[in-house]
Amino acid sequence: MKNAKRIKVVSLFAAALVGVSLLLTCCLIKAPSAQVSADTEVIYYDSVYGAPVGSSSTETYTIDCDDYEITADYTYDSVPAFGNTEAIFTNYCGPITGMDIVLFNDRWKTNLIPNYEPGFTHPNTGAYYYWAASTDESDAAYASIYSLMKTGEVGGTTSTNFRNGLKSFVENAGYDISYSSIYSNSKTVNLNALKTAIDQNKVGVIMCSEYNYILSMGVSMGDTEMTIVKENSTIPHMMMVYGYFTCAYYKNGINFQTDTYLYVTKSDGMTDKGYLQVNDDCLDIDEAYIVTIS
């Protein structure tokens, strides 16, 4: 965990979040439920090509603060965010999330994607960084995951098809896979369990009927306030989750607001990574798991 710091707002996220800005999401419209009956699972299908149900909206607001403090920060130096928006793949947040999990684990479980190295170790710092570009080998693995999850057949990915499809892919590569729930309620996950997973070099998946997404750029800082552009989505969506941090805001030395954010990949095929705010009005978590590949 990084040491907690008090930092003036003019250097707010430049120092504490390694130069990335914060984009929050707020929910304005409740989408029609993707779960049409008690026997039918939610279908997650968010993608840049659109979705049959749901909408997105944005708003801008300000936080009146002059200091902030990062009180907890658990994540990795780098994680993969697979990029593939070819038109033959649609409604693909499930397979993209599964592919991100496979790429993350391929660093150690090298037969997940044969003849492929997902990243490199920095010669000076020793930190591991994942490649952003795809290759023939990674594209083939993604196509396999997409097929195994039956995404093209269903018009999206159910939780069952996600778990079974990823299980088939991992077992075909000669490994075992298990899922452990970190679901707490519809507004948050078990942060202690997530921290333990990060300590063990694991990542997870979060499945939401509606969600907020925090882009890693887009906040304007002033001397006494922070302007935030908030985007919402009511389209059922999956993302890889790989840590969390808490941020306490101060005005005149008084802590008036503390928020917790999950580190997530956008799973939109565009290699985006950002954050999701827990305990937010615009959040409806259905399931959340840590994935163990052994």
Coordinates of N, CA, C and O in Angstrom, one line a residue, residues 76-246:
Y76 N -1.8 -2.8 -9.2 CA -0.6 -3.3 -9.9 C 0.1 -2.2 -10.6 O -0.6 -1.2 -11.0
D77 N 1.4 -2.4 -11.0 CA 2.1 -1.4 -11.8 C 1.4 -1.4 -13.2 O 1.4 -0.3 -13.8
S78 N 0.9 -2.5 -13.7 CA 0.3 -2.6 -15.0 C -0.6 -3.8 -15.1 O -0.4 -4.8 -14.4
V79 N -1.7 -3.6 -15.8 CA -2.6 -4.7 -16.2 C -2.9 -4.6 -17.6 O -2.8 -3.6 -18.2
P80 N -3.3 -5.7 -18.3 CA -3.7 -5.7 -19.7 C -5.1 -5.1 -19.9 O -5.9 -5.2 -19.0
A81 N -5.3 -4.5 -21.0 CA -6.7 -4.1 -21.4 C -6.7 -4.4 -22.9 O -6.2 -3.6 -23.7
F82 N -7.3 -5.5 -23.3 CA -7.3 -6.1 -24.6 C -8.1 -5.2 -25.6 O -9.2 -4.7 -25.3
G83 N -7.5 -4.9 -26.7 CA -8.1 -4.1 -27.7 C -8.5 -4.9 -29.0 O -7.6 -5.4 -29.7
N84 N -9.8 -5.0 -29.3 CA -10.2 -5.6 -30.5 C -11.7 -5.2 -30.7 O -12.6 -5.6 -30.0
T85 N -11.9 -4.4 -31.8 CA -13.2 -3.9 -32.1 C -13.7 -4.3 -33.5 O -14.5 -3.7 -34.1
E86 N -13.1 -5.5 -33.9 CA -13.5 -5.9 -35.3 C -15.0 -6.2 -35.3 O -15.6 -6.7 -34.3
A87 N -15.6 -5.9 -36.4 CA -17.1 -6.0 -36.5 C -17.7 -7.4 -36.4 O -18.8 -7.5 -36.1
I88 N -16.8 -8.4 -36.6 CA -17.3 -9.8 -36.4 C -17.6 -10.1 -35.0 O -18.3 -11.0 -34.7
F89 N -17.1 -9.3 -34.0 CA -17.3 -9.5 -32.6 C -18.3 -8.3 -32.1 O -17.9 -7.1 -32.2
T90 N -19.4 -8.7 -31.6 CA -20.3 -7.7 -31.1 C -20.8 -8.0 -29.6 O -20.6 -9.2 -29.2
N91 N -21.2 -7.0 -28.9 CA -21.7 -7.3 -27.5 C -20.7 -8.1 -26.7 O -21.0 -9.0 -26.0
Y92 N -19.5 -7.6 -26.7 CA -18.4 -8.4 -26.3 C -17.7 -8.1 -25.0 O -16.6 -8.5 -24.7
C93 N -18.4 -7.4 -24.1 CA -17.7 -7.1 -22.8 C -17.3 -8.3 -22.0 O -16.3 -8.3 -21.4
G94 N -18.1 -9.4 -22.1 CA -17.7 -10.7 -21.4 C -16.5 -11.3 -21.9 O -15.5 -11.5 -21.2
P95 N -16.3 -11.5 -23.3 CA -15.1 -12.1 -23.8 C -13.9 -11.2 -23.6 O -12.8 -11.7 -23.3
I96 N -14.1 -9.9 -23.7 CA -13.0 -8.9 -23.5 C -12.5 -9.0 -22.0 O -11.3 -9.1 -21.7
T97 N -13.5 -9.1 -21.1 CA -13.1 -9.2 -19.7 C -12.3 -10.6 -19.5 O -11.3 -10.6 -18.8
G98 N -12.9 -11.6 -20.0 CA -12.2 -12.9 -19.9 C -10.8 -12.9 -20.5 O -9.8 -13.5 -20.0
M99 N -10.7 -12.2 -21.6 CA -9.3 -12.1 -22.3 C -8.4 -11.3 -21.4 O -7.2 -11.7 -21.3
D100 N -8.8 -10.2 -20.8 CA -8.0 -9.5 -19.9 C -7.5 -10.3 -18.7 O -6.3 -10.3 -18.3
I101 N -8.4 -11.2 -18.2 CA -8.0 -12.1 -17.1 C -7.0 -13.1 -17.6 O -6.0 -13.4 -16.9
V102 N -7.2 -13.6 -18.8 CA -6.2 -14.6 -19.4 C -4.9 -13.9 -19.6 O -3.8 -14.5 -19.3
L103 N -4.9 -12.7 -20.2 CA -3.6 -12.0 -20.4 C -2.9 -11.8 -19.1 O -1.6 -11.9 -19.1
F104 N -3.6 -11.3 -18.1 CA -3.0 -11.1 -16.8 C -2.3 -12.3 -16.3 O -1.1 -12.2 -15.8
N105 N -2.9 -13.4 -16.4 CA -2.4 -14.7 -15.8 C -1.3 -15.3 -16.7 O -0.5 -16.1 -16.3
D106 N -1.3 -15.0 -18.0 CA -0.4 -15.6 -18.9 C 1.1 -15.2 -18.6 O 2.0 -15.9 -19.0
R107 N 1.2 -14.2 -17.8 CA 2.6 -13.9 -17.3 C 3.2 -15.0 -16.6 O 4.4 -15.3 -16.7
W108 N 2.4 -15.8 -15.8 CA 2.9 -16.9 -15.0 C 2.5 -18.2 -15.6 O 3.2 -19.2 -15.6
K109 N 1.2 -18.3 -16.1 CA 0.7 -19.5 -16.8 C 0.9 -19.4 -18.3 O 0.0 -19.1 -19.0
T110 N 2.1 -19.7 -18.7 CA 2.5 -19.3 -20.1 C 1.9 -20.1 -21.2 O 1.9 -19.7 -22.3
N111 N 1.3 -21.2 -20.8 CA 0.6 -22.0 -21.9 C -0.9 -21.6 -22.1 O -1.5 -22.1 -23.0
L112 N -1.3 -20.6 -21.4 CA -2.7 -20.0 -21.7 C -2.7 -19.5 -23.1 O -3.7 -19.8 -23.8
I113 N -1.7 -18.8 -23.5 CA -1.6 -18.4 -24.9 C -0.2 -18.8 -25.4 O 0.8 -18.1 -25.1
P114 N -0.1 -19.9 -26.1 CA 1.2 -20.4 -26.5 C 2.0 -19.4 -27.4 O 1.3 -18.7 -28.2
N115 N 3.3 -19.4 -27.3 CA 4.1 -18.6 -28.1 C 3.8 -17.1 -28.0 O 3.8 -16.4 -29.0
Y116 N 3.4 -16.7 -26.8 CA 3.0 -15.3 -26.6 C 3.6 -14.8 -25.3 O 3.5 -15.5 -24.3
E117 N 4.1 -13.6 -25.3 CA 4.5 -13.0 -24.0 C 3.7 -11.7 -23.8 O 3.7 -10.8 -24.6
P118 N 2.9 -11.7 -22.7 CA 1.9 -10.6 -22.6 C 2.6 -9.2 -22.2 O 1.9 -8.2 -22.2
G119 N 3.8 -9.2 -21.8 CA 4.4 -8.0 -21.4 C 5.9 -8.1 -21.2 O 6.6 -9.0 -21.8
F120 N 6.5 -7.2 -20.5 CA 8.0 -7.2 -20.3 C 8.3 -6.7 -18.9 O 7.5 -5.9 -18.3
T121 N 9.5 -7.0 -18.4 CA 10.0 -6.5 -17.1 C 10.9 -5.3 -17.4 O 11.8 -5.4 -18.2
H122 N 10.6 -4.2 -16.7 CA 11.4 -3.0 -16.9 C 12.8 -3.3 -16.4 O 13.0 -3.7 -15.3
P123 N 13.8 -3.0 -17.2 CA 15.2 -3.3 -16.8 C 15.7 -2.5 -15.6 O 16.6 -3.0 -14.9
N124 N 15.2 -1.4 -15.4 CA 15.6 -0.5 -14.3 C 14.8 -0.7 -13.0 O 15.4 -0.8 -11.9
T125 N 13.5 -0.8 -13.1 CA 12.7 -0.8 -11.9 C 12.3 -2.3 -11.6 O 11.9 -2.5 -10.4
G126 N 12.3 -3.2 -12.5 CA 11.9 -4.5 -12.2 C 10.4 -4.7 -12.3 O 9.9 -5.8 -12.1
A127 N 9.6 -3.6 -12.6 CA 8.2 -3.7 -12.7 C 7.8 -4.4 -14.0 O 8.5 -4.2 -15.0
Y128 N 6.7 -5.1 -14.0 CA 6.2 -5.8 -15.2 C 5.1 -4.9 -15.8 O 4.2 -4.4 -15.2
Y129 N 5.2 -4.7 -17.1 CA 4.3 -3.9 -17.9 C 3.7 -4.8 -19.0 O 4.4 -5.4 -19.8
Y130 N 2.4 -4.7 -19.2 CA 1.7 -5.5 -20.2 C 1.7 -4.7 -21.5 O 1.5 -3.5 -21.5
W131 N 1.8 -5.4 -22.7 CA 1.7 -4.8 -24.0 C 0.3 -4.3 -24.2 O -0.7 -4.9 -23.7
A132 N 0.2 -3.3 -25.0 CA -1.1 -2.8 -25.4 C -1.6 -3.4 -26.7 O -2.8 -3.5 -27.0
A133 N -0.6 -3.7 -27.6 CA -1.0 -4.1 -29.0 C -1.3 -5.6 -29.0 O -0.8 -6.4 -28.2
S134 N -2.3 -6.0 -29.8 CA -2.6 -7.4 -30.0 C -1.7 -8.1 -31.0 O -1.1 -7.4 -31.8
T135 N -1.7 -9.4 -31.1 CA -0.9 -10.2 -32.0 C -1.8 -11.2 -32.6 O -3.0 -11.4 -32.2
D136 N -1.3 -12.0 -33.6 CA -2.1 -13.1 -34.1 C -2.4 -14.1 -33.0 O -3.6 -14.6 -33.0
E137 N -1.5 -14.3 -32.1 CA -1.7 -15.3 -31.1 C -2.8 -14.8 -30.1 O -3.7 -15.6 -29.7
S138 N -2.7 -13.6 -29.7 CA -3.7 -13.1 -28.7 C -5.1 -13.0 -29.4 O -6.2 -13.2 -28.8
D139 N -5.1 -12.6 -30.7 CA -6.4 -12.5 -31.4 C -7.1 -13.8 -31.5 O -8.3 -14.0 -31.4
A140 N -6.3 -14.9 -31.7 CA -6.8 -16.2 -31.8 C -7.4 -16.7 -30.5 O -8.4 -17.3 -30.4
A141 N -6.7 -16.3 -29.4 CA -7.2 -16.7 -28.1 C -8.5 -16.0 -27.8 O -9.4 -16.6 -27.2
Y142 N -8.6 -14.7 -28.2 CA -9.8 -14.0 -28.0 C -11.0 -14.6 -28.7 O -12.1 -14.7 -28.2
A143 N -10.7 -14.9 -30.0 CA -11.8 -15.5 -30.8 C -12.3 -16.8 -30.2 O -13.5 -17.1 -30.2
S144 N -11.4 -17.6 -29.6 CA -11.7 -18.8 -28.9 C -12.6 -18.5 -27.7 O -13.6 -19.2 -27.5
I145 N -12.2 -17.6 -26.9 CA -13.0 -17.2 -25.7 C -14.4 -16.7 -26.1 O -15.4 -17.1 -25.5
Y146 N -14.4 -15.9 -27.1 CA -15.7 -15.4 -27.6 C -16.7 -16.5 -28.0 O -17.9 -16.5 -27.7
S147 N -16.1 -17.5 -28.7 CA -16.9 -18.7 -29.1 C -17.3 -19.5 -27.9 O -18.5 -19.9 -27.8
L148 N -16.4 -19.8 -27.0 CA -16.7 -20.6 -25.8 C -17.7 -20.0 -24.9 O -18.5 -20.7 -24.2
M149 N -17.7 -18.7 -24.8 CA -18.7 -18.0 -24.0 C -20.1 -17.8 -24.7 O -21.0 -17.3 -24.1
K150 N -20.2 -18.3 -25.9 CA -21.4 -18.3 -26.7 C -22.0 -16.9 -26.8 O -23.2 -16.7 -27.0
T151 N -21.1 -15.9 -26.9 CA -21.5 -14.5 -27.0 C -22.3 -14.2 -28.3 O -23.3 -13.5 -28.3
G152 N -21.7 -14.7 -29.4 CA -22.4 -14.5 -30.6 C -23.7 -15.2 -30.8 O -24.6 -14.7 -31.5
E153 N -23.9 -16.3 -30.0 CA -25.2 -17.0 -30.1 C -26.3 -16.4 -29.3 O -27.4 -16.4 -29.7
V154 N -25.9 -15.8 -28.1 CA -26.8 -15.3 -27.2 C -27.1 -13.8 -27.4 O -28.1 -13.3 -27.0
G155 N -26.2 -13.1 -28.1 CA -26.3 -11.6 -28.2 C -25.7 -10.9 -27.0 O -26.1 -9.8 -26.7
G156 N -24.8 -11.6 -26.4 CA -24.1 -11.1 -25.2 C -23.6 -12.2 -24.4 O -23.5 -13.4 -24.9
T157 N -23.3 -12.0 -23.1 CA -22.7 -13.0 -22.3 C -23.4 -13.1 -20.9 O -23.5 -12.1 -20.2
T158 N -23.9 -14.3 -20.6 CA -24.5 -14.5 -19.3 C -23.4 -14.8 -18.3 O -22.3 -15.2 -18.7
S159 N -23.7 -14.7 -17.0 CA -22.7 -15.1 -16.0 C -22.3 -16.6 -16.1 O -21.1 -16.9 -16.1
T160 N -23.3 -17.5 -16.4 CA -23.0 -18.9 -16.5 C -22.1 -19.1 -17.7 O -21.1 -19.9 -17.6
N161 N -22.4 -18.5 -18.8 CA -21.6 -18.7 -20.0 C -20.2 -18.1 -19.9 O -19.2 -18.6 -20.4
F162 N -20.1 -17.0 -19.1 CA -18.8 -16.4 -18.9 C -17.9 -17.4 -18.1 O -16.8 -17.7 -18.5
R163 N -18.5 -17.9 -17.0 CA -17.7 -18.8 -16.1 C -17.4 -20.1 -16.8 O -16.2 -20.6 -16.7
N164 N -18.3 -20.7 -17.5 CA -18.1 -21.9 -18.1 C -17.2 -21.8 -19.3 O -16.3 -22.7 -19.6
G165 N -17.3 -20.7 -20.1 CA -16.5 -20.5 -21.3 C -15.0 -20.3 -20.9 O -14.1 -20.8 -21.5
L166 N -14.8 -19.5 -19.9 CA -13.5 -19.2 -19.4 C -12.9 -20.5 -18.8 O -11.7 -20.8 -19.0
K167 N -13.7 -21.3 -18.1 CA -13.2 -22.5 -17.6 C -12.8 -23.5 -18.7 O -11.7 -24.1 -18.6
S168 N -13.5 -23.6 -19.8 CA -13.2 -24.4 -20.9 C -11.9 -24.0 -21.5 O -11.0 -24.8 -21.8
F169 N -11.7 -22.7 -21.7 CA -10.5 -22.2 -22.3 C -9.3 -22.5 -21.4 O -8.2 -23.0 -21.9
V170 N -9.4 -22.2 -20.1 CA -8.3 -22.5 -19.2 C -7.9 -24.0 -19.1 O -6.8 -24.4 -19.1
E171 N -9.0 -24.8 -19.0 CA -8.7 -26.2 -18.9 C -8.2 -26.8 -20.2 O -7.3 -27.7 -20.2
N172 N -8.6 -26.3 -21.4 CA -8.0 -26.7 -22.6 C -6.5 -26.4 -22.7 O -5.7 -27.0 -23.4
A173 N -6.1 -25.4 -22.0 CA -4.7 -25.0 -21.9 C -3.9 -25.8 -20.9 O -2.7 -25.6 -20.8
G174 N -4.6 -26.6 -20.1 CA -3.9 -27.5 -19.1 C -3.9 -27.0 -17.7 O -3.1 -27.5 -16.9
Y175 N -4.7 -26.0 -17.4 CA -4.8 -25.4 -16.1 C -6.1 -25.6 -15.4 O -7.1 -26.0 -16.1
D176 N -6.2 -25.3 -14.1 CA -7.5 -25.3 -13.4 C -7.9 -23.9 -13.1 O -7.1 -23.0 -13.1
I177 N -9.2 -23.7 -12.9 CA -9.7 -22.4 -12.6 C -10.8 -22.5 -11.5 O -11.5 -23.5 -11.5
S178 N -10.9 -21.5 -10.7 CA -11.9 -21.5 -9.7 C -12.4 -20.0 -9.5 O -11.6 -19.1 -9.8
Y179 N -13.6 -19.8 -9.0 CA -14.2 -18.5 -8.8 C -14.6 -18.4 -7.3 O -15.2 -19.3 -6.8
S180 N -14.2 -17.3 -6.7 CA -14.6 -17.0 -5.3 C -15.3 -15.7 -5.3 O -14.7 -14.7 -5.7
S181 N -16.5 -15.6 -4.7 CA -17.3 -14.4 -4.7 C -16.7 -13.3 -3.8 O -16.3 -13.6 -2.7
I182 N -16.7 -12.1 -4.3 CA -16.4 -11.0 -3.4 C -17.6 -10.0 -3.4 O -17.4 -8.8 -3.0
Y183 N -18.7 -10.5 -3.8 CA -19.9 -9.7 -3.8 C -20.3 -9.4 -2.3 O -20.3 -10.3 -1.5
S184 N -20.6 -8.1 -2.0 CA -21.0 -7.7 -0.7 C -22.5 -7.3 -0.8 O -23.3 -7.9 -0.1
N185 N -22.8 -6.4 -1.6 CA -24.2 -6.0 -1.9 C -24.2 -5.3 -3.3 O -23.2 -5.2 -3.9
S186 N -25.4 -4.8 -3.7 CA -25.5 -4.2 -5.0 C -24.7 -2.9 -5.2 O -24.5 -2.4 -6.3
K187 N -24.1 -2.4 -4.1 CA -23.3 -1.2 -4.1 C -21.9 -1.3 -3.9 O -21.1 -0.3 -4.1
T188 N -21.4 -2.5 -3.4 CA -20.0 -2.6 -3.1 C -19.6 -4.1 -3.1 O -20.4 -5.0 -3.2
V189 N -18.2 -4.3 -3.0 CA -17.7 -5.6 -3.0 C -16.9 -5.7 -1.6 O -16.7 -4.8 -0.9
N190 N -16.5 -7.0 -1.4 CA -15.7 -7.2 -0.1 C -14.3 -6.7 -0.4 O -13.5 -7.4 -1.0
L191 N -14.0 -5.5 0.1 CA -12.7 -4.9 -0.1 C -11.5 -5.7 0.5 O -10.4 -5.8 -0.1
N192 N -11.7 -6.3 1.7 CA -10.7 -7.1 2.3 C -10.3 -8.3 1.4 O -9.1 -8.6 1.3
A193 N -11.3 -8.9 0.9 CA -11.1 -10.1 0.0 C -10.4 -9.6 -1.3 O -9.5 -10.3 -1.8
L194 N -10.7 -8.5 -1.8 CA -10.1 -7.9 -3.0 C -8.6 -7.6 -2.7 O -7.7 -7.9 -3.5
K195 N -8.3 -7.0 -1.5 CA -7.0 -6.7 -1.1 C -6.1 -8.0 -1.1 O -5.0 -8.1 -1.5
T196 N -6.7 -9.1 -0.4 CA -6.0 -10.3 -0.3 C -5.7 -10.9 -1.7 O -4.6 -11.4 -2.0
A197 N -6.7 -10.8 -2.6 CA -6.4 -11.2 -4.0 C -5.3 -10.5 -4.7 O -4.5 -11.1 -5.4
I198 N -5.2 -9.2 -4.5 CA -4.2 -8.4 -5.1 C -2.8 -8.8 -4.5 O -1.8 -9.0 -5.2
D199 N -2.8 -9.1 -3.2 CA -1.5 -9.6 -2.6 C -1.1 -10.9 -3.2 O 0.1 -11.3 -3.2
Q200 N -2.0 -11.7 -3.7 CA -1.8 -13.0 -4.3 C -1.7 -13.0 -5.8 O -1.7 -14.0 -6.5
N201 N -1.5 -11.8 -6.4 CA -1.4 -11.7 -7.9 C -2.6 -12.2 -8.6 O -2.5 -13.0 -9.6
K202 N -3.8 -11.9 -8.1 CA -5.1 -12.3 -8.8 C -5.9 -11.1 -9.2 O -5.7 -10.0 -8.6
V203 N -6.8 -11.3 -10.1 CA -7.7 -10.3 -10.5 C -9.1 -10.9 -10.5 O -9.3 -12.1 -10.3
G204 N -10.1 -10.0 -10.8 CA -11.5 -10.5 -10.7 C -12.4 -10.0 -11.8 O -11.9 -9.3 -12.7
V205 N -13.6 -10.2 -11.7 CA -14.6 -9.7 -12.6 C -15.8 -9.2 -11.9 O -16.2 -9.7 -10.8
I206 N -16.4 -8.1 -12.3 CA -17.5 -7.5 -11.7 C -18.6 -7.4 -12.8 O -18.3 -7.0 -13.9
M207 N -19.8 -7.8 -12.5 CA -21.0 -7.8 -13.4 C -22.0 -6.9 -12.9 O -22.5 -7.1 -11.8
C208 N -22.4 -5.9 -13.7 CA -23.4 -4.9 -13.2 C -24.5 -4.7 -14.2 O -24.3 -4.7 -15.4
S209 N -25.7 -4.6 -13.6 CA -26.9 -4.2 -14.4 C -26.8 -2.8 -14.9 O -27.4 -2.4 -15.9
E210 N -26.3 -1.9 -14.0 CA -26.0 -0.6 -14.4 C -24.7 -0.2 -13.5 O -24.5 -0.7 -12.5
Y211 N -24.0 0.8 -14.1 CA -22.7 1.0 -13.4 C -22.2 2.4 -13.7 O -22.7 3.1 -14.7
N212 N -21.3 2.9 -12.9 CA -20.6 4.1 -13.2 C -19.1 3.8 -13.6 O -18.6 2.8 -13.1
Y213 N -18.6 4.5 -14.6 CA -17.2 4.3 -15.0 C -16.4 5.6 -14.9 O -16.9 6.6 -15.3
I214 N -15.2 5.4 -14.4 CA -14.4 6.6 -14.1 C -13.2 6.5 -15.1 O -12.3 5.7 -14.9
L215 N -13.2 7.3 -16.1 CA -12.2 7.3 -17.1 C -10.9 7.8 -16.5 O -11.0 8.7 -15.6
S216 N -9.7 7.3 -16.9 CA -8.5 7.8 -16.3 C -8.0 9.1 -16.9 O -6.8 9.3 -16.9
M217 N -8.8 9.9 -17.3 CA -8.5 11.3 -17.7 C -9.8 12.1 -17.7 O -10.8 11.6 -17.9
G218 N -9.6 13.4 -17.5 CA -10.8 14.3 -17.7 C -11.2 15.2 -16.5 O -12.2 15.8 -16.6
V219 N -10.4 15.3 -15.5 CA -10.8 16.1 -14.3 C -10.0 17.4 -14.5 O -8.8 17.4 -14.7
S220 N -10.6 18.6 -14.2 CA -10.0 19.9 -14.2 C -9.8 20.3 -12.8 O -10.7 20.3 -12.0
M221 N -8.6 20.7 -12.4 CA -8.3 21.1 -11.1 C -8.1 22.6 -10.9 O -7.5 23.2 -11.8
G222 N -8.7 23.1 -9.9 CA -8.4 24.5 -9.5 C -7.8 24.6 -8.2 O -7.5 23.6 -7.5
D223 N -7.7 25.9 -7.7 CA -7.1 26.0 -6.4 C -8.0 25.6 -5.3 O -7.6 25.2 -4.2
T224 N -9.3 25.7 -5.5 CA -10.2 25.4 -4.4 C -11.4 24.5 -4.8 O -12.3 24.3 -4.1
E225 N -11.3 23.9 -6.0 CA -12.3 23.0 -6.5 C -11.8 22.1 -7.5 O -10.8 22.3 -8.2
M226 N -12.5 21.0 -7.7 CA -12.3 20.0 -8.8 C -13.5 19.8 -9.6 O -14.6 19.6 -9.1
T227 N -13.4 20.0 -11.0 CA -14.5 19.9 -11.9 C -14.4 18.5 -12.5 O -13.4 18.1 -13.0
I228 N -15.5 17.7 -12.4 CA -15.5 16.3 -12.8 C -16.6 16.1 -13.8 O -17.8 16.5 -13.7
V229 N -16.3 15.5 -14.9 CA -17.2 15.1 -15.9 C -17.7 13.6 -15.6 O -16.9 12.7 -15.5
K230 N -19.0 13.4 -15.4 CA -19.5 12.1 -15.0 C -20.3 11.5 -16.1 O -21.1 12.2 -16.7
E231 N -20.0 10.3 -16.4 CA -20.7 9.5 -17.4 C -21.4 8.4 -16.8 O -20.9 7.8 -15.8
N232 N -22.6 8.0 -17.2 CA -23.3 6.9 -16.7 C -23.6 5.9 -17.8 O -23.6 6.2 -19.0
S233 N -23.9 4.6 -17.4 CA -24.4 3.6 -18.3 C -25.4 2.8 -17.6 O -25.2 2.3 -16.5
T234 N -26.5 2.5 -18.3 CA -27.5 1.6 -17.8 C -27.5 0.4 -18.7 O -28.5 -0.4 -18.7
I235 N -26.4 0.1 -19.4 CA -26.3 -1.1 -20.2 C -25.6 -2.2 -19.4 O -24.5 -2.0 -18.8
P236 N -26.2 -3.4 -19.2 CA -25.5 -4.4 -18.4 C -24.1 -4.7 -18.9 O -23.9 -4.8 -20.1
H237 N -23.2 -4.8 -18.0 CA -21.8 -4.7 -18.4 C -20.9 -5.5 -17.4 O -21.2 -5.6 -16.3
M238 N -19.8 -6.1 -18.0 CA -18.8 -6.8 -17.2 C -17.5 -6.0 -17.4 O -17.2 -5.5 -18.4
M239 N -16.7 -6.1 -16.3 CA -15.3 -5.5 -16.4 C -14.4 -6.3 -15.5 O -14.8 -6.9 -14.5
M240 N -13.1 -6.3 -15.8 CA -12.1 -6.9 -14.9 C -11.8 -5.9 -13.8 O -11.7 -4.7 -14.0
V241 N -11.7 -6.4 -12.6 CA -11.4 -5.5 -11.4 C -10.1 -5.9 -10.9 O -9.8 -7.1 -10.7
Y242 N -9.2 -4.9 -10.6 CA -7.8 -5.3 -10.2 C -7.3 -4.4 -9.1 O -6.1 -4.1 -9.0
G243 N -8.2 -4.0 -8.2 CA -7.7 -3.2 -7.0 C -8.7 -2.2 -6.6 O -9.8 -2.1 -7.1
Y244 N -8.3 -1.4 -5.6 CA -9.2 -0.3 -5.2 C -8.3 0.8 -4.5 O -7.2 0.6 -4.1
F245 N -8.9 2.0 -4.4 CA -8.3 3.0 -3.6 C -9.4 3.9 -2.9 O -10.5 3.9 -3.4
T246 N -9.0 4.5 -1.8 CA -9.9 5.5 -1.1 C -9.3 6.8 -1.2 O -8.1 7.0 -1.1

